[in-house]
């Protein structure tokens, strides 16, 4: 078709300019079809034909993009698209990014999610990590968008993880590792290279009304008999990245140590030492303590904490940085570590090895005789660890039994360090953080990867010393950056929610322990409760209930303080090898204090990006905790698989309407007892009492009660253990009359609620 005759400017009269058409497309992403544009400018006849040619030219020149019938400015979002909720803004609103994005289109755009319109059909509100179909609004001047959720999408169905089993009839089945999934039948042709006993990923190929669904092997992960198979289940089930891309490994191998040119200072003569677990391969922190010789600070001490300078090697925007952000943190299993950074970085260049030069970030802190921090300063240094000690070695040396490694540094380094810790301890006691005593179990494995034994390691003063030094360094980092008005990721911990406070108050009433109402609780109030039950039978119960009342700590650029530590400002600075949050803080300090390359001064306009990262690494932390717990559960379940029928001493550790949970003494194995297996009575869960109470007798079981249980069933791959109760219920002081009254009131409330809903 020939082009229409052109008047002035080469186009029919009334045809808008190219600039006007491009501006309309940019400003009206919802109404940018050819018909919309023609209608908006009132084009008819030859002018409509000219518009078609103008649009073709704009598209050929890359000034507009065609998306179906619509046209759009390059890099802008379509009217409707799938987003992934990645975090929250300063007001608690949700923020999101496109679920799929071509990096060639530019930086990943940010979308703030608007609240649902009033009167709309009710939708399930999304949360961080959800995928949502979203209607995209106009682009703001800062490049961001506002979106309104059309519907929340089901999370992408992951491949099923399971073990190949041979049936009695010669066929094959997949035994899923998740207890809620059903078995799959699998044809020999769909096995691939898998063999019975292999751990595999399977996709469901057919499901019918009758019989088992069918599946096909996608990947053979390895033999279930291999040492690390159990942790591999958790890695795959939780989607934990565990294989470093080639470009990440290449960057790590190419990394080089820095020199000692300013602003880096030479601190190799400062007698810093590392104190870590005996099995540690990476040493990311070193400490030193000494008396302050300043006459104006009598009885004061100077504490220095040096942390591996990861920011020198992992630069913003690099492949190493992108992978570290995706992982969020290292994940620790009994049989392996899935590191945040490649071993070349974490176990070599950034590991503060004894007698070897290593770059570090150091904070020098001055404390007065009462343990109050008077001042601090940050330095970028080159250091050399003067000794590598385990917690046990350091503690034994202080207790009077130094070995050959600790003895040379006992008088010159360890004793001054312990004197400085005694000073810090005064400050900690004055601060009164929450002092919960929750024993931490540790699984020791045999050479074949199975459980050898479960222990609760002693909590040594050496552990507490390092912990308090790290806390003070983290506080100093937060204070410095806040003073510099530099954006950062805080480690925040909110006070217990009012509903949890009220539930705790009702529970403590049953033990005749008061808890003040109204005023905002402080950690000291919880410590007073814990001290009242110390060395009593109620101690494990009360510690558990107080722990359940606490909020969950997380990362955020918006500071609300840390309730548990009783600190107004707190940031993670001391473990950049294994936590991305710490790396962000290092970069912020380097940028704000002018300490050389590798810093990242985050401008205020990028705060939403920081908020998004905080949400992602908080989510990664929760993912790691779940994966670690699942692995421990599976290992212990496998360890107990041949002891069905044995009896064990245990303690009630939790409960729900369906039954109660118990933890075995010594082993720490967790299992479930259905309410129907508790006895002849009909048992109900009393939330206020934290008890399962018999309907007729008023007797039952409370959280923390010691009980005897019999192992009834083990599903090793699912980490599921079921017990039967052997102990008789105890008198809870609940008469049938009081129980029926309480139940009658509860039924009356439910009836009233049903009536209100009908109205």
XYZ file of C-alpha atoms in Angstrom, residues 138-490:
353
model
C 0.693 4.753 35.771
C 4.421 5.188 36.212
C 5.478 7.768 38.812
C 8.180 10.393 38.286
C 10.693 8.265 40.243
C 10.145 5.331 37.877
C 8.067 3.223 40.275
C 4.522 1.977 39.726
C 1.436 1.331 41.772
C -0.388 -1.953 41.334
C -3.649 -3.425 42.525
C -3.886 -7.188 43.126
C -6.397 -8.987 40.929
C -5.785 -12.348 42.573
C -3.143 -14.238 44.486
C -1.679 -17.075 42.464
C -0.864 -20.513 43.753
C 2.823 -20.888 44.354
C 4.572 -22.652 41.514
C 4.187 -26.361 42.119
C 7.613 -27.745 42.869
C 8.844 -31.128 41.777
C 8.090 -33.895 44.258
C 11.085 -35.170 46.196
C 11.064 -38.849 47.050
C 12.837 -42.207 47.235
C 12.539 -44.935 44.591
C 11.131 -48.166 46.068
C 10.636 -51.579 44.414
C 7.203 -53.116 44.989
C 6.511 -56.778 45.719
C 5.080 -57.161 42.224
C 8.198 -55.862 40.517
C 6.959 -52.328 39.869
C 8.290 -49.018 41.156
C 6.925 -46.376 43.477
C 8.109 -43.033 44.822
C 7.960 -42.607 48.595
C 7.672 -38.814 49.090
C 9.830 -37.081 51.682
C 6.940 -34.786 52.649
C 4.426 -36.456 54.950
C 1.431 -34.718 53.306
C 2.201 -36.026 49.803
C 0.902 -39.319 48.441
C 2.996 -42.039 46.852
C 3.449 -42.052 43.077
C 3.548 -45.011 40.743
C 6.305 -44.905 38.157
C 6.876 -46.887 34.965
C 10.303 -48.376 34.357
C 10.642 -46.274 31.217
C 10.220 -43.105 33.326
C 12.899 -44.059 35.878
C 15.803 -42.857 33.754
C 19.048 -43.680 35.564
C 17.371 -43.955 38.985
C 17.652 -47.135 41.026
C 15.819 -48.354 44.131
C 17.042 -46.387 47.129
C 17.873 -43.273 45.105
C 16.639 -39.851 46.142
C 14.966 -38.283 43.094
C 12.959 -35.306 41.902
C 9.741 -36.364 40.182
C 7.030 -34.572 38.246
C 3.459 -35.847 38.351
C 2.451 -36.885 34.841
C -1.057 -38.232 35.415
C -3.564 -38.349 38.217
C -6.859 -40.166 38.099
C -9.821 -40.958 40.263
C -8.660 -44.502 40.863
C -5.250 -45.736 41.917
C -2.032 -43.857 42.476
C -0.938 -40.897 40.392
C 1.940 -41.520 37.978
C 5.245 -39.697 37.860
C 8.460 -39.283 35.901
C 11.982 -38.853 37.292
C 13.422 -35.420 36.501
C 16.704 -35.668 38.380
C 18.617 -38.261 40.383
C 19.980 -36.481 43.453
C 21.893 -39.452 44.807
C 21.699 -42.614 46.828
C 19.838 -42.437 50.114
C 22.758 -44.350 51.618
C 25.171 -41.511 50.898
C 26.361 -39.493 53.892
C 24.696 -36.217 52.939
C 21.413 -37.461 51.504
C 19.260 -36.277 54.423
C 20.424 -32.660 54.239
C 20.030 -32.791 50.452
C 16.332 -33.501 51.007
C 15.983 -30.236 52.931
C 18.064 -28.325 50.381
C 15.754 -29.375 47.559
C 12.523 -29.183 49.543
C 13.210 -25.598 50.617
C 14.728 -24.451 47.332
C 18.093 -23.497 48.852
C 20.667 -22.550 46.173
C 23.644 -24.837 46.721
C 25.604 -24.917 43.453
C 27.666 -21.833 42.610
C 27.416 -20.680 38.958
C 30.665 -20.787 36.985
C 30.929 -16.990 36.792
C 30.703 -16.745 40.597
C 33.495 -19.283 41.074
C 35.580 -17.502 38.420
C 35.241 -14.181 40.248
C 36.202 -15.828 43.527
C 39.319 -17.419 42.006
C 40.365 -14.110 40.420
C 40.050 -12.164 43.706
C 43.289 -10.723 45.100
C 44.297 -9.522 48.567
C 44.698 -5.767 49.060
C 47.881 -3.974 50.080
C 48.334 -1.774 53.140
C 47.966 1.570 51.381
C 45.941 4.287 53.169
C 43.224 4.415 54.317
C 43.995 0.795 55.332
C 46.041 0.711 58.543
C 48.719 -1.779 59.561
C 47.482 -3.512 62.749
C 49.492 -6.711 62.382
C 51.201 -6.137 65.739
C 47.891 -5.893 67.640
C 47.548 -9.287 69.408
C 44.091 -10.169 68.081
C 43.042 -13.829 68.473
C 40.205 -15.988 67.137
C 38.016 -18.111 69.446
C 35.651 -20.413 67.546
C 34.114 -23.903 67.613
C 36.781 -26.592 67.341
C 35.422 -27.683 63.936
C 35.270 -24.172 62.409
C 36.870 -23.757 58.988
C 36.144 -20.051 58.529
C 37.206 -17.516 61.150
C 35.483 -14.211 60.493
C 36.005 -12.457 63.853
C 38.959 -11.772 66.150
C 39.064 -10.030 69.520
C 41.438 -8.231 71.865
C 40.979 -6.670 75.295
C 43.208 -4.545 77.510
C 42.981 -2.080 80.406
C 42.591 1.561 79.412
C 45.690 3.497 80.517
C 43.901 6.849 80.186
C 43.933 8.454 83.690
C 40.502 9.946 82.981
C 39.010 6.452 82.681
C 40.076 4.572 85.842
C 39.095 0.919 85.782
C 38.074 1.174 82.130
C 38.922 -1.208 79.308
C 39.477 -1.131 75.557
C 37.908 -3.908 73.480
C 38.792 -4.369 69.821
C 36.760 -6.531 67.446
C 38.102 -7.239 63.943
C 35.868 -8.708 61.224
C 36.928 -10.128 57.860
C 36.811 -7.446 55.122
C 34.421 -9.269 52.808
C 33.396 -5.993 51.137
C 36.845 -5.729 49.524
C 36.271 -8.975 47.611
C 32.490 -8.903 47.012
C 31.597 -5.686 45.195
C 28.061 -4.375 44.589
C 26.541 -5.691 41.361
C 29.147 -8.431 40.830
C 28.259 -12.063 40.207
C 29.494 -12.848 43.733
C 27.205 -10.164 45.134
C 24.132 -11.315 43.203
C 24.615 -14.907 44.341
C 25.230 -13.886 47.974
C 22.056 -11.792 47.972
C 20.068 -14.688 46.506
C 21.337 -17.055 49.222
C 20.953 -14.483 52.001
C 22.975 -16.507 54.501
C 24.926 -19.697 54.975
C 22.888 -22.744 56.003
C 24.316 -25.129 58.604
C 23.381 -28.822 58.605
C 24.843 -31.542 60.849
C 26.687 -33.025 57.864
C 27.509 -30.019 55.696
C 27.424 -26.254 55.261
C 25.798 -24.545 52.281
C 27.897 -21.354 52.294
C 26.782 -17.903 51.190
C 30.153 -17.360 49.499
C 32.517 -19.789 47.706
C 35.230 -21.435 49.806
C 37.918 -19.384 48.069
C 36.388 -16.328 49.794
C 34.947 -17.746 53.031
C 37.628 -20.315 53.981
C 40.687 -18.654 52.457
C 40.833 -14.958 51.574
C 38.461 -13.857 54.339
C 39.318 -16.424 57.001
C 41.401 -14.770 59.738
C 43.997 -17.523 59.836
C 46.651 -17.695 62.509
C 49.958 -15.977 61.619
C 48.679 -14.899 58.167
C 47.957 -11.364 56.948
C 44.269 -10.691 56.351
C 42.269 -7.526 55.541
C 39.626 -6.650 58.132
C 37.217 -4.030 59.402
C 37.905 -3.239 63.066
C 36.082 -1.326 65.775
C 37.966 -0.054 68.829
C 35.620 0.494 71.795
C 36.376 2.218 75.098
C 34.343 1.226 78.188
C 34.328 2.801 81.638
C 34.554 0.792 84.854
C 30.765 0.204 84.895
C 30.767 -1.331 81.411
C 29.252 1.719 79.715
C 30.682 2.403 76.244
C 32.264 5.862 76.205
C 33.439 5.957 72.589
C 34.290 3.876 69.557
C 35.997 4.208 66.178
C 36.044 2.118 63.003
C 39.193 1.294 61.030
C 40.023 -0.580 57.861
C 43.075 -2.640 58.674
C 45.493 -5.392 57.793
C 45.718 -7.794 60.742
C 47.472 -11.010 61.707
C 45.818 -13.414 64.160
C 48.246 -14.217 66.991
C 46.464 -17.427 68.038
C 43.621 -19.724 67.012
C 41.742 -21.209 69.959
C 38.558 -23.210 70.398
C 36.028 -22.183 73.040
C 37.037 -25.187 75.125
C 40.772 -24.394 74.870
C 40.258 -20.781 75.945
C 37.983 -21.754 78.831
C 40.310 -24.469 80.099
C 43.221 -22.036 80.031
C 41.317 -19.457 82.093
C 40.213 -22.214 84.479
C 43.863 -23.129 85.123
C 44.544 -25.928 82.628
C 46.094 -24.333 79.527
C 47.302 -26.620 76.744
C 50.434 -26.054 74.682
C 48.646 -23.658 72.304
C 46.885 -21.518 74.932
C 49.687 -21.329 77.504
C 51.916 -18.829 75.606
C 49.009 -16.327 75.324
C 47.367 -16.914 78.710
C 48.917 -14.040 80.651
C 49.446 -11.604 77.782
C 46.165 -11.995 75.845
C 43.572 -14.241 77.503
C 43.609 -12.843 81.034
C 43.353 -9.180 79.907
C 40.542 -10.230 77.546
C 38.623 -11.921 80.383
C 39.128 -8.823 82.576
C 37.600 -6.718 79.800
C 34.696 -9.182 79.587
C 34.073 -8.786 83.330
C 33.726 -5.066 82.656
C 31.307 -5.655 79.745
C 29.305 -7.996 81.949
C 28.589 -5.145 84.357
C 27.141 -3.143 81.485
C 25.055 -6.108 80.334
C 23.598 -6.571 83.819
C 22.742 -2.877 83.980
C 21.068 -3.125 80.565
C 19.043 -6.202 81.587
C 18.460 -8.008 78.281
C 16.099 -10.974 78.154
C 17.901 -13.947 79.738
C 16.160 -17.027 78.331
C 17.850 -20.356 78.992
C 16.895 -22.659 76.118
C 19.335 -25.611 75.780
C 20.599 -26.078 72.224
C 21.027 -29.665 71.069
C 23.831 -30.685 68.735
C 23.881 -33.837 66.614
C 27.157 -35.720 66.350
C 27.378 -37.990 63.307
C 29.187 -41.262 62.747
C 31.467 -41.720 59.730
C 28.603 -43.109 57.643
C 26.502 -39.953 58.188
C 24.073 -41.517 60.674
C 23.436 -40.154 64.162
C 26.060 -41.157 66.713
C 24.648 -39.190 69.645
C 22.816 -36.002 70.527
C 24.402 -33.693 73.071
C 23.647 -30.344 74.683
C 27.068 -28.618 74.789
C 27.820 -26.663 77.977
C 27.398 -22.900 77.783
C 30.891 -21.623 78.651
C 32.017 -18.151 79.676
C 34.124 -18.238 76.495
C 30.905 -18.385 74.460
C 29.383 -15.522 76.433
C 32.543 -13.403 76.086
C 32.566 -13.626 72.290
C 28.809 -13.058 72.156
C 29.024 -9.858 74.244
C 31.965 -8.523 72.217
C 29.992 -9.096 69.009
C 26.865 -7.418 70.425
C 28.865 -4.311 71.343
C 30.461 -4.190 67.871
C 27.028 -4.477 66.258
C 25.708 -1.622 68.409
C 28.695 0.552 67.453
C 28.014 -0.068 63.742
C 24.359 0.932 64.062
C 25.189 4.038 66.093
C 27.855 5.188 63.620
C 25.646 4.818 60.554
C 22.643 6.411 62.220
C 24.787 9.380 63.256
C 26.015 9.691 59.655
C 22.378 9.544 58.460
C 23.379 6.585 56.309
C 20.700 4.100 55.312
C 21.334 0.610 56.637
C 19.653 -2.674 57.508
C 18.907 -2.859 61.235
